[in-house]
Short mmCIF file of C-alpha atoms and ligand atoms in Angstrom, two decimals:
data_model
loop_
_atom_site.label_atom_id
_atom_site.label_comp_id
_atom_site.label_asym_id
_atom_site.label_seq_id
_atom_site.Cartn_x
_atom_site.Cartn_y
_atom_site.Cartn_z
CA MET N 5 -38.90 -11.84 -176.72
CA ARG N 6 -35.39 -12.61 -175.44
CA VAL N 7 -33.36 -9.78 -173.95
CA LEU N 8 -29.80 -9.93 -172.66
CA HIS N 9 -28.95 -7.23 -170.11
CA VAL N 10 -25.26 -6.43 -169.86
CA CYS N 11 -23.87 -4.62 -166.85
CA ALA N 12 -21.05 -4.53 -164.33
CA GLU N 13 -23.07 -4.91 -161.14
CA MET N 14 -26.38 -6.30 -159.96
CA PHE N 15 -28.10 -6.19 -156.57
CA PRO N 16 -27.81 -8.22 -154.35
CA LEU N 17 -24.70 -9.80 -155.87
CA LEU N 18 -22.64 -6.63 -156.14
CA LYS N 19 -23.62 -3.00 -155.65
CA THR N 20 -21.68 0.24 -155.62
CA GLY N 21 -24.56 2.51 -156.65
CA GLY N 22 -27.96 2.86 -158.27
CA LEU N 23 -26.97 0.87 -161.37
CA ALA N 24 -27.07 -2.34 -159.31
CA ASP N 25 -30.53 -1.55 -157.97
CA VAL N 26 -31.76 -1.16 -161.55
CA SER N 27 -30.16 -4.30 -162.96
CA GLY N 28 -31.39 -6.24 -159.94
CA ALA N 29 -35.01 -5.15 -160.27
CA LEU N 30 -35.59 -4.72 -164.00
CA PRO N 31 -35.26 -8.38 -165.09
CA LEU N 32 -37.87 -9.39 -162.51
CA ALA N 33 -40.23 -6.62 -163.63
CA LEU N 34 -39.82 -7.51 -167.31
CA ALA N 35 -40.59 -11.20 -166.87
CA PRO N 36 -44.39 -10.89 -166.44
CA LEU N 37 -44.53 -8.76 -169.61
CA GLY N 38 -43.38 -11.64 -171.77
CA CYS N 39 -39.68 -10.72 -171.80
CA GLU N 40 -37.33 -13.60 -171.25
CA VAL N 41 -34.41 -11.81 -169.62
CA ARG N 42 -30.91 -12.99 -168.92
CA VAL N 43 -28.10 -10.89 -167.50
CA LEU N 44 -24.41 -10.95 -168.44
CA LEU N 45 -21.99 -9.97 -165.65
CA PRO N 46 -18.22 -10.00 -165.09
CA GLY N 47 -17.07 -12.71 -162.70
CA PHE N 48 -16.24 -10.51 -159.73
CA PRO N 49 -15.79 -12.63 -156.59
CA SER N 50 -19.07 -11.66 -154.91
CA ILE N 51 -20.98 -12.34 -158.14
CA LEU N 52 -19.55 -15.84 -158.55
CA ALA N 53 -20.08 -16.52 -154.86
CA GLY N 54 -23.70 -15.37 -154.91
CA LEU N 55 -24.85 -17.41 -157.90
CA ALA N 56 -25.92 -21.01 -158.10
CA ILE N 57 -23.74 -21.99 -161.08
CA ASP N 58 -25.19 -24.63 -163.41
CA GLY N 59 -22.11 -25.08 -165.56
CA GLU N 60 -20.05 -23.88 -168.48
CA VAL N 61 -21.63 -22.55 -171.67
CA ALA N 62 -18.44 -22.06 -173.67
CA SER N 63 -14.77 -21.24 -173.34
CA PHE N 64 -12.79 -18.78 -175.44
CA GLU N 65 -9.27 -17.64 -176.25
CA THR N 66 -9.71 -13.87 -176.40
CA PHE N 67 -7.77 -10.61 -176.56
CA ALA N 68 -8.18 -10.68 -172.77
CA GLY N 69 -6.76 -14.19 -172.38
CA ALA N 70 -8.50 -17.50 -171.78
CA VAL N 71 -11.99 -17.08 -170.30
CA ARG N 72 -15.04 -19.21 -169.62
CA LEU N 73 -18.68 -18.27 -169.91
CA LEU N 74 -20.70 -19.83 -167.11
CA PHE N 75 -24.43 -19.96 -166.57
CA GLY N 76 -26.25 -19.76 -163.25
CA LYS N 77 -29.16 -18.32 -161.34
CA THR N 78 -29.57 -15.71 -158.62
CA SER N 79 -31.51 -16.55 -155.46
CA ASP N 80 -34.50 -14.84 -157.13
CA GLY N 81 -34.23 -17.20 -160.07
CA VAL N 82 -32.87 -14.64 -162.56
CA ALA N 83 -30.78 -16.37 -165.24
CA VAL N 84 -27.25 -15.02 -165.39
CA TYR N 85 -24.26 -15.52 -167.67
CA VAL N 86 -21.02 -14.76 -165.91
CA ILE N 87 -17.56 -14.35 -167.38
CA GLU N 88 -15.05 -16.34 -165.41
CA ALA N 89 -11.68 -14.64 -165.82
CA PRO N 90 -9.87 -14.60 -162.48
CA HIS N 91 -6.86 -12.78 -163.91
CA LEU N 92 -9.20 -9.84 -164.72
CA TYR N 93 -11.91 -9.83 -162.11
CA GLU N 94 -10.71 -11.54 -158.96
CA ARG N 95 -9.21 -8.55 -157.23
CA GLY N 96 -9.98 -7.33 -153.76
CA GLY N 97 -12.09 -4.27 -153.03
CA ASN N 98 -13.92 -2.16 -155.55
CA PRO N 99 -14.68 -3.64 -158.99
CA TYR N 100 -13.34 -0.56 -160.77
CA GLN N 101 -10.48 0.74 -158.62
CA ASP N 102 -7.62 -0.52 -156.53
CA GLY N 103 -7.28 0.11 -152.81
CA ASN N 104 -5.84 3.58 -153.48
CA HIS N 105 -8.87 4.65 -155.53
CA HIS N 106 -6.92 4.38 -158.79
CA PRO N 107 -8.77 2.79 -161.72
CA TYR N 108 -7.17 -0.52 -162.67
CA ALA N 109 -4.73 -0.01 -165.55
CA ASP N 110 -6.40 -2.74 -167.61
CA ASN N 111 -10.01 -1.53 -167.20
CA HIS N 112 -10.32 -1.14 -170.97
CA VAL N 113 -9.66 -4.87 -171.39
CA ARG N 114 -11.73 -5.94 -168.34
CA PHE N 115 -14.84 -4.15 -169.59
CA ALA N 116 -14.26 -4.59 -173.33
CA LEU N 117 -14.52 -8.29 -172.61
CA LEU N 118 -17.99 -7.73 -171.18
CA GLY N 119 -19.20 -6.14 -174.44
CA TRP N 120 -17.34 -8.68 -176.54
CA MET N 121 -19.01 -11.57 -174.71
CA ALA N 122 -22.46 -10.00 -175.25
CA ALA N 123 -21.82 -10.17 -179.00
CA ARG N 124 -20.82 -13.85 -178.75
CA ILE N 125 -24.04 -14.65 -176.92
CA ALA N 126 -25.99 -12.70 -179.56
CA GLU N 127 -24.23 -14.76 -182.23
CA GLY N 128 -25.44 -17.94 -180.56
CA CYS N 129 -22.54 -19.32 -178.50
CA ASP N 130 -25.22 -20.77 -176.22
CA PRO N 131 -27.13 -23.20 -178.46
CA TYR N 132 -30.12 -23.10 -176.09
CA TRP N 133 -30.66 -19.36 -175.83
CA ARG N 134 -30.06 -16.43 -178.12
CA PRO N 135 -31.26 -12.85 -177.49
CA SER N 136 -33.00 -10.68 -180.04
CA VAL N 137 -32.08 -7.57 -178.02
CA VAL N 138 -28.88 -6.74 -176.15
CA HIS N 139 -29.51 -4.07 -173.53
CA ALA N 140 -26.21 -2.61 -172.31
CA HIS N 141 -25.89 -0.42 -169.21
CA ASP N 142 -23.40 2.41 -168.67
CA TRP N 143 -19.86 2.72 -170.00
CA HIS N 144 -18.74 -0.66 -168.67
CA ALA N 145 -21.00 -2.31 -171.24
CA GLY N 146 -20.66 0.47 -173.82
CA LEU N 147 -18.65 -1.59 -176.30
CA ALA N 148 -21.42 -4.21 -176.61
CA PRO N 149 -23.23 -2.28 -179.39
CA ALA N 150 -19.87 -1.74 -181.14
CA TYR N 151 -19.00 -5.46 -181.08
CA LEU N 152 -22.51 -6.21 -182.39
CA ALA N 153 -22.01 -3.71 -185.22
CA ALA N 154 -18.63 -5.30 -185.99
CA VAL N 155 -20.26 -8.67 -186.71
CA GLY N 156 -23.29 -7.45 -188.64
CA HIS N 157 -25.81 -6.82 -185.82
CA PRO N 158 -26.83 -10.35 -184.78
CA ALA N 159 -29.19 -8.66 -182.27
CA ARG N 160 -30.73 -5.22 -181.90
CA SER N 161 -29.25 -3.05 -179.18
CA VAL N 162 -30.32 -0.62 -176.48
CA PHE N 163 -27.81 1.38 -174.47
CA THR N 164 -28.84 2.98 -171.18
CA ILE N 165 -26.88 5.88 -169.71
CA HIS N 166 -27.08 5.77 -165.93
CA ASN N 167 -24.55 8.55 -165.45
CA LEU N 168 -22.98 10.41 -168.36
CA ALA N 169 -20.23 11.79 -166.13
CA TYR N 170 -18.47 8.42 -165.99
CA GLN N 171 -17.47 7.71 -169.58
CA GLY N 172 -14.77 5.06 -169.67
CA VAL N 173 -12.25 7.08 -171.68
CA PHE N 174 -8.93 5.40 -172.44
CA SER N 175 -5.75 6.25 -174.27
CA PRO N 176 -5.78 5.76 -178.06
CA SER N 177 -3.12 3.06 -177.76
CA ASP N 178 -5.58 0.95 -175.74
CA PHE N 179 -7.80 0.63 -178.81
CA ALA N 180 -5.44 -1.95 -180.33
CA ALA N 181 -6.05 -4.21 -177.32
CA VAL N 182 -9.81 -4.54 -177.65
CA ASP N 183 -10.12 -6.35 -180.97
CA LEU N 184 -12.42 -4.06 -182.94
CA PRO N 185 -12.09 -3.13 -186.64
CA ALA N 186 -9.56 -0.31 -187.12
CA HIS N 187 -12.08 1.95 -188.83
CA PHE N 188 -14.20 2.08 -185.63
CA PHE N 189 -11.58 4.43 -184.20
CA ASP N 190 -13.11 7.42 -185.93
CA VAL N 191 -15.10 10.50 -185.02
CA ASN N 192 -18.03 8.58 -186.55
CA GLY N 193 -17.34 5.77 -184.15
CA LEU N 194 -15.88 5.43 -180.69
CA GLU N 195 -13.09 7.97 -180.98
CA PHE N 196 -13.57 10.91 -178.60
CA HIS N 197 -11.05 13.76 -178.85
CA GLY N 198 -8.35 11.34 -179.89
CA HIS N 199 -9.20 8.83 -177.16
CA LEU N 200 -11.19 5.61 -176.93
CA SER N 201 -14.58 6.24 -175.27
CA PHE N 202 -16.77 3.35 -174.16
CA MET N 203 -19.65 5.71 -173.42
CA LYS N 204 -19.48 7.21 -176.90
CA ALA N 205 -19.40 3.72 -178.41
CA GLY N 206 -22.64 2.85 -176.65
CA ILE N 207 -24.33 6.05 -177.74
CA PHE N 208 -23.04 5.88 -181.30
CA TYR N 209 -23.60 2.21 -182.13
CA ALA N 210 -26.78 1.31 -180.21
CA ASP N 211 -30.10 1.21 -182.07
CA ARG N 212 -31.73 3.05 -179.19
CA VAL N 213 -30.29 5.09 -176.34
CA THR N 214 -32.12 5.64 -173.11
CA THR N 215 -31.36 7.35 -169.87
CA VAL N 216 -32.97 7.05 -166.50
CA SER N 217 -35.33 10.01 -166.40
CA PRO N 218 -37.09 12.18 -168.99
CA THR N 219 -35.57 15.41 -167.66
CA TYR N 220 -32.01 14.04 -167.75
CA ALA N 221 -32.66 12.85 -171.34
CA THR N 222 -33.25 16.48 -172.26
CA GLU N 223 -30.49 17.92 -170.06
CA ILE N 224 -27.73 15.79 -171.61
CA THR N 225 -28.44 17.21 -175.05
CA GLY N 226 -27.25 20.61 -173.76
CA THR N 227 -23.67 21.76 -173.20
CA GLU N 228 -24.01 22.15 -169.42
CA GLN N 229 -24.74 18.50 -168.73
CA GLY N 230 -23.73 16.88 -172.01
CA CYS N 231 -20.18 16.13 -170.78
CA GLY N 232 -18.89 16.75 -174.31
CA LEU N 233 -21.28 14.23 -175.84
CA ASP N 234 -24.25 16.58 -176.22
CA GLY N 235 -23.63 17.02 -179.95
CA LEU N 236 -23.80 13.28 -180.58
CA LEU N 237 -26.82 12.97 -178.30
CA ARG N 238 -28.57 15.72 -180.25
CA ASP N 239 -27.74 13.87 -183.46
CA ARG N 240 -29.28 10.69 -182.07
CA GLY N 241 -32.46 12.75 -181.61
CA GLY N 242 -35.46 10.42 -181.87
CA ALA N 243 -33.37 7.40 -180.80
CA LEU N 244 -32.87 8.95 -177.33
CA SER N 245 -35.50 8.78 -174.60
CA GLY N 246 -35.85 8.80 -170.82
CA VAL N 247 -37.36 5.98 -168.77
CA LEU N 248 -37.68 6.71 -165.08
CA ASN N 249 -36.25 4.14 -162.67
CA GLY N 250 -38.52 2.52 -160.11
CA VAL N 251 -38.37 1.15 -156.60
CA ASP N 252 -38.22 -2.58 -155.96
CA PRO N 253 -41.00 -3.22 -153.42
CA ALA N 254 -39.45 -6.51 -152.37
CA ILE N 255 -36.42 -4.61 -151.06
CA TRP N 256 -37.77 -1.16 -150.21
CA ASN N 257 -41.06 -1.33 -148.35
CA PRO N 258 -41.38 -0.22 -144.70
CA GLU N 259 -44.30 -2.60 -144.26
CA HIS N 260 -42.11 -5.67 -144.82
CA ASP N 261 -38.56 -4.56 -144.13
CA ALA N 262 -36.69 -6.86 -141.77
CA LEU N 263 -33.80 -4.40 -141.59
CA ILE N 264 -35.70 -1.65 -139.72
CA ALA N 265 -36.63 -1.33 -136.04
CA ALA N 266 -40.41 -1.47 -136.56
CA SER N 267 -42.59 -1.89 -139.60
CA TYR N 268 -45.09 0.75 -140.67
CA SER N 269 -47.18 1.87 -143.60
CA ALA N 270 -48.97 4.99 -144.82
CA ASP N 271 -52.04 3.91 -142.81
CA LYS N 272 -50.20 2.80 -139.67
CA LEU N 273 -47.35 5.15 -138.94
CA ALA N 274 -46.61 4.34 -135.30
CA GLY N 275 -43.61 2.24 -136.31
CA LYS N 276 -41.94 5.23 -137.97
CA ALA N 277 -41.60 7.03 -134.63
CA LYS N 278 -39.96 3.91 -133.21
CA CYS N 279 -37.55 3.81 -136.13
CA LYS N 280 -36.64 7.45 -135.53
CA ALA N 281 -35.96 6.85 -131.84
CA ALA N 282 -33.91 3.75 -132.68
CA LEU N 283 -31.83 5.67 -135.23
CA GLN N 284 -31.22 8.52 -132.81
CA ALA N 285 -30.18 6.09 -130.09
CA THR N 286 -27.89 4.09 -132.41
CA MET N 287 -26.17 7.24 -133.59
CA GLY N 288 -25.88 8.83 -130.15
CA LEU N 289 -28.21 11.70 -131.02
CA GLU N 290 -30.60 13.12 -128.49
CA VAL N 291 -33.77 11.01 -128.64
CA VAL N 292 -36.43 13.61 -129.41
CA ALA N 293 -39.56 13.26 -131.48
CA ASP N 294 -40.52 16.86 -132.03
CA LYS N 295 -37.49 18.02 -134.06
CA PRO N 296 -36.97 17.05 -137.71
CA LEU N 297 -34.18 14.61 -138.43
CA PHE N 298 -32.46 15.31 -141.77
CA ALA N 299 -30.47 12.55 -143.48
CA VAL N 300 -28.07 11.89 -146.34
CA VAL N 301 -27.25 8.46 -147.80
CA SER N 302 -24.81 8.99 -150.61
CA ARG N 303 -21.56 8.56 -152.37
CA LEU N 304 -19.49 11.52 -151.25
CA THR N 305 -18.65 13.13 -154.56
CA GLU N 306 -18.83 16.60 -156.05
CA GLN N 307 -21.93 15.52 -158.02
CA LYS N 308 -24.02 15.04 -154.91
CA GLY N 309 -23.67 18.63 -153.66
CA LEU N 310 -22.70 17.61 -150.15
CA HIS N 311 -20.25 20.49 -149.72
CA LEU N 312 -23.38 22.66 -149.82
CA VAL N 313 -24.79 20.58 -146.99
CA LEU N 314 -21.60 21.12 -144.98
CA GLU N 315 -21.93 24.87 -145.51
CA VAL N 316 -25.51 24.99 -144.22
CA LEU N 317 -25.52 22.32 -141.51
CA HIS N 318 -25.89 25.08 -138.90
CA GLU N 319 -29.17 26.13 -140.55
CA ILE N 320 -30.52 22.75 -139.48
CA THR N 321 -28.98 22.59 -136.02
CA ASP N 322 -29.62 26.27 -135.11
CA ARG N 323 -33.31 25.55 -135.65
CA GLY N 324 -33.09 22.53 -133.36
CA GLY N 325 -33.01 19.92 -136.12
CA GLN N 326 -30.72 16.91 -136.31
CA PHE N 327 -28.60 15.51 -139.11
CA VAL N 328 -27.34 12.02 -139.90
CA LEU N 329 -25.12 10.98 -142.78
CA LEU N 330 -24.14 7.61 -144.20
CA GLY N 331 -21.63 7.83 -147.00
CA SER N 332 -18.17 7.28 -148.32
CA GLY N 333 -15.96 8.67 -151.04
CA ASP N 334 -14.05 11.93 -151.12
CA ALA N 335 -11.57 11.83 -148.22
CA ALA N 336 -11.73 15.57 -147.45
CA MET N 337 -15.51 15.45 -147.33
CA GLU N 338 -15.47 12.39 -145.08
CA ALA N 339 -13.14 14.23 -142.72
CA ALA N 340 -15.25 17.42 -142.75
CA PHE N 341 -18.43 15.54 -141.84
CA ARG N 342 -16.59 13.69 -139.07
CA VAL N 343 -15.41 17.00 -137.63
CA ALA N 344 -18.96 18.44 -137.77
CA ALA N 345 -20.26 15.40 -135.85
CA ALA N 346 -17.49 15.60 -133.25
CA GLU N 347 -18.31 19.26 -132.60
CA ASN N 348 -22.03 18.69 -132.09
CA PRO N 349 -22.66 15.03 -131.25
CA SER N 350 -26.20 15.45 -129.92
CA GLN N 351 -27.37 16.92 -133.23
CA ILE N 352 -25.02 15.59 -135.91
CA ALA N 353 -24.02 11.98 -136.47
CA VAL N 354 -21.96 10.53 -139.26
CA LYS N 355 -21.18 7.03 -140.36
CA ILE N 356 -18.50 6.76 -143.00
CA GLY N 357 -18.71 3.61 -145.06
CA TYR N 358 -21.06 1.62 -147.21
CA ASP N 359 -23.80 -0.16 -145.28
CA GLU N 360 -26.85 -1.45 -147.10
CA SER N 361 -28.71 -2.42 -143.94
CA PHE N 362 -28.05 0.90 -142.19
CA SER N 363 -29.28 2.78 -145.28
CA HIS N 364 -32.71 1.21 -144.70
CA GLN N 365 -32.62 2.27 -141.04
CA ILE N 366 -31.84 5.83 -142.06
CA MET N 367 -34.71 5.97 -144.56
CA ALA N 368 -37.07 4.63 -141.91
CA GLY N 369 -35.80 6.77 -139.04
CA SER N 370 -35.42 10.16 -140.70
CA ASP N 371 -37.95 12.87 -141.49
CA VAL N 372 -36.12 14.43 -144.42
CA ILE N 373 -33.78 12.93 -147.01
CA MET N 374 -31.49 15.48 -148.64
CA VAL N 375 -30.37 15.14 -152.27
CA PRO N 376 -28.97 18.53 -153.32
CA SER N 377 -27.18 17.23 -156.42
CA ARG N 378 -25.44 19.32 -159.04
CA PHE N 379 -26.79 16.81 -161.55
CA GLU N 380 -28.80 13.64 -160.99
CA PRO N 381 -29.67 11.21 -163.80
CA CYS N 382 -32.54 9.69 -161.80
CA GLY N 383 -31.64 9.34 -158.15
CA LEU N 384 -32.98 6.50 -156.08
CA THR N 385 -32.52 7.78 -152.54
CA GLN N 386 -35.29 10.34 -152.92
CA LEU N 387 -37.59 7.55 -154.15
CA TYR N 388 -36.72 5.44 -151.11
CA GLY N 389 -37.29 8.52 -148.93
CA LEU N 390 -40.76 8.99 -150.41
CA LYS N 391 -41.63 5.37 -149.79
CA TYR N 392 -40.35 5.50 -146.18
CA GLY N 393 -42.04 8.79 -145.28
CA ALA N 394 -38.81 10.83 -145.28
CA LEU N 395 -39.63 13.98 -147.23
CA PRO N 396 -37.10 14.59 -150.01
CA LEU N 397 -35.33 17.96 -150.00
CA VAL N 398 -33.88 18.03 -153.50
CA ARG N 399 -32.54 20.30 -156.20
CA ARG N 400 -34.72 20.76 -159.28
CA VAL N 401 -32.49 18.80 -161.66
CA GLY N 402 -32.66 15.53 -163.62
CA GLY N 403 -34.73 12.75 -162.12
CA LEU N 404 -35.15 14.69 -158.89
CA SER N 405 -37.41 17.16 -160.66
CA ASP N 406 -39.35 14.30 -162.26
CA THR N 407 -40.09 12.64 -158.93
CA VAL N 408 -40.53 15.25 -156.18
CA VAL N 409 -43.29 17.89 -156.05
CA ASP N 410 -42.43 21.00 -154.04
CA CYS N 411 -44.56 21.98 -151.06
CA SER N 412 -45.45 25.39 -152.52
CA LEU N 413 -48.73 26.86 -151.34
CA GLU N 414 -50.52 25.94 -154.54
CA ASN N 415 -49.17 22.37 -154.52
CA LEU N 416 -50.18 21.99 -150.86
CA HIS N 417 -53.59 23.32 -151.73
CA GLU N 418 -53.98 20.83 -154.57
CA GLY N 419 -52.69 17.97 -152.39
CA ILE N 420 -49.84 17.06 -154.77
CA ALA N 421 -46.77 18.14 -152.75
CA THR N 422 -44.34 15.39 -151.74
CA GLY N 423 -41.22 17.27 -150.58
CA ALA N 424 -39.22 20.46 -150.98
CA VAL N 425 -37.48 21.44 -154.21
CA PHE N 426 -34.97 24.26 -154.69
CA ASN N 427 -33.59 25.61 -157.95
CA GLU N 428 -30.04 26.96 -158.05
CA PHE N 429 -27.03 24.93 -156.96
CA SER N 430 -26.08 27.23 -154.10
CA SER N 431 -25.99 27.20 -150.32
CA GLU N 432 -28.45 30.13 -150.27
CA GLU N 433 -31.01 28.14 -152.22
CA LEU N 434 -30.45 25.04 -150.13
CA THR N 435 -30.97 27.19 -147.03
CA ARG N 436 -34.28 28.35 -148.46
CA GLY N 437 -35.24 24.70 -148.87
CA ILE N 438 -34.29 23.95 -145.26
CA ARG N 439 -36.36 26.89 -144.08
CA ARG N 440 -39.31 25.63 -146.10
CA ILE N 441 -38.95 22.22 -144.47
CA PHE N 442 -39.02 23.80 -141.00
CA ALA N 443 -42.04 25.90 -141.96
CA LEU N 444 -43.85 22.75 -143.03
CA TRP N 445 -42.74 20.90 -139.89
CA ALA N 446 -44.40 23.64 -137.87
CA ARG N 447 -47.71 22.70 -139.52
CA PRO N 448 -48.08 19.04 -138.49
CA LYS N 449 -51.31 18.52 -140.38
CA GLU N 450 -49.76 19.65 -143.63
CA TRP N 451 -46.53 17.74 -142.92
CA LYS N 452 -48.54 14.55 -142.52
CA ALA N 453 -50.49 15.22 -145.72
CA VAL N 454 -47.27 15.73 -147.71
CA ARG N 455 -45.72 12.60 -146.18
CA LEU N 456 -48.80 10.58 -147.02
CA GLN N 457 -48.83 11.84 -150.59
CA GLY N 458 -45.18 10.80 -150.96
CA MET N 459 -45.68 7.38 -149.40
CA ASN N 460 -48.57 6.69 -151.73
CA ALA N 461 -46.76 7.90 -154.86
CA ASP N 462 -46.33 5.07 -157.33
CA PHE N 463 -42.78 4.55 -158.54
CA GLY N 464 -43.07 0.85 -159.20
CA TRP N 465 -40.94 -0.89 -161.80
CA ASP N 466 -44.03 -1.92 -163.78
CA THR N 467 -44.22 1.42 -165.58
CA ALA N 468 -40.54 1.40 -166.52
CA ALA N 469 -40.66 -2.25 -167.54
CA ALA N 470 -43.64 -1.59 -169.84
CA GLN N 471 -41.77 1.28 -171.48
CA TYR N 472 -38.65 -0.85 -172.06
CA CYS N 473 -40.84 -3.59 -173.49
CA ASP N 474 -42.40 -1.13 -175.94
CA LEU N 475 -38.91 -0.05 -176.92
CA TYR N 476 -37.80 -3.64 -177.59
CA ARG N 477 -40.95 -4.24 -179.66
CA ALA N 478 -40.37 -1.04 -181.63
CA LEU N 479 -36.99 -2.54 -182.57
CA GLY N 480 -38.81 -5.52 -184.02
CA ALA N 481 -37.69 -7.90 -181.27
P1 ADP Y 523 -25.76 6.92 -157.56
O1 ADP Y 523 -26.06 5.73 -158.39
O2 ADP Y 523 -25.35 8.14 -158.33
O3 ADP Y 523 -24.83 6.65 -156.42
P2 ADP Y 523 -28.57 6.74 -156.77
O4 ADP Y 523 -29.39 7.60 -155.88
O5 ADP Y 523 -29.11 6.43 -158.12
O6 ADP Y 523 -27.14 7.40 -156.86
O7 ADP Y 523 -28.33 5.34 -156.07
C1 ADP Y 523 -27.56 5.23 -154.91
C2 ADP Y 523 -27.81 3.88 -154.29
O8 ADP Y 523 -26.72 3.55 -153.45
C3 ADP Y 523 -29.03 3.87 -153.40
O9 ADP Y 523 -29.56 2.56 -153.35
C4 ADP Y 523 -28.44 4.28 -152.04
O10 ADP Y 523 -29.24 3.88 -150.97
C5 ADP Y 523 -27.15 3.53 -152.09
N1 ADP Y 523 -26.06 4.10 -151.28
C6 ADP Y 523 -25.29 5.18 -151.54
N2 ADP Y 523 -24.37 5.36 -150.59
C7 ADP Y 523 -24.55 4.36 -149.69
C8 ADP Y 523 -23.89 3.97 -148.48
N3 ADP Y 523 -22.85 4.66 -148.01
N4 ADP Y 523 -24.34 2.88 -147.83
C9 ADP Y 523 -25.39 2.17 -148.31
N5 ADP Y 523 -26.05 2.47 -149.44
C10 ADP Y 523 -25.63 3.55 -150.13
#
């Protein structure tokens, strides 16, 4: 079975969020199940630089100008098609925005080309390899199912929503630039309130639609989290399902992680204490073992609920706890966290920026990883926290509620608790969660049992890969 994954980023070549972790891990997990996977990516500079390029597959004159399709391999041996179009992709900084955080004006063309190229590969532009399934990820690849529909479905299609909040909506006049049949611009098509929506295209035209957790798959069919697409998602009914993301053990495993101060495992935890002391020292916090160290590793956006964290930071520090944050995004939030750290440097430390290596050190060195999101399609940081023995403190929403079991009395009694879960999106509820964490911390035996349960929880990619394989087979691939 040949499957072409189509996405805008892929770890370790390029990562701005969880999407890259998924596209980096899934092809490797699918391979042993008999799936021959290739990935199609835009030729962003770090992607071209990170691949061993074999050569050119084809060249095209397109609505987006002259482009070449190259073929290469990642250092892990994953086969990758990459679109070489320097006039579109070779720009400094973020793949989606300019230096002032403004989306590039030609994003509709840059990402339409990604979907368009998927359809060419499905039609057989590479004489040596042709997919039976095109699996497109997020709005950037949302037009792939539409371009396939436009040429009579040369392959079946799956579209995965990693975050419904980012939809790729463009002005109606941009539709003319992307080379699709005029009748596609319709309410029964990719038209969304008079605009062109890449996300809607993916949902409307794909044979199957998935999202990254079962709970989020249900939530997005309601008005609160449907982002205006809940009606269409309800219509897609049986074609929509949730497949929980996994953790790549080659990247995220405290037993074999070269990025952390000392290795450790569920059986041998001594190294975790060393990692905590190292993190405290690096960040200028007081080096103490007997107080819980709370952490956040996140994009700083409204979605992630970090303004709630700002409101209740004193609930952590007043109880003697410490807090460390690694993140970037919203400028006001960055500034507010910096101020909090400046006011209380022995208990609060903040690093603004994106730092893959430091994110591992935080997971290893902290006791609690906070993910108080307003909504969360799957969430990976809480999964990394579980694996690294940092208890997740999360809101009961989306993938967070599918992956963390609250330390209620009954769950403790049954030995199934892995963290602390609160319900409402409010600072009061988050405070209750913090208090529960401190109550558990005061019972070291129970703390250790919960940590152990979390570290031993199985969120491997095998389960997800098997479910995607079943889905491809159900499509007759
Ligand atoms: P999202 O995709 O919504 O950002 P996820 O939890 O699914 O959220 O994935 C976030 C990924 O990005 C995780 O791998 C997390 O460790 C990483 N990450 C987020 N912010 C940073 C940062 N500032 N530095 C390093 N890694 C980060």
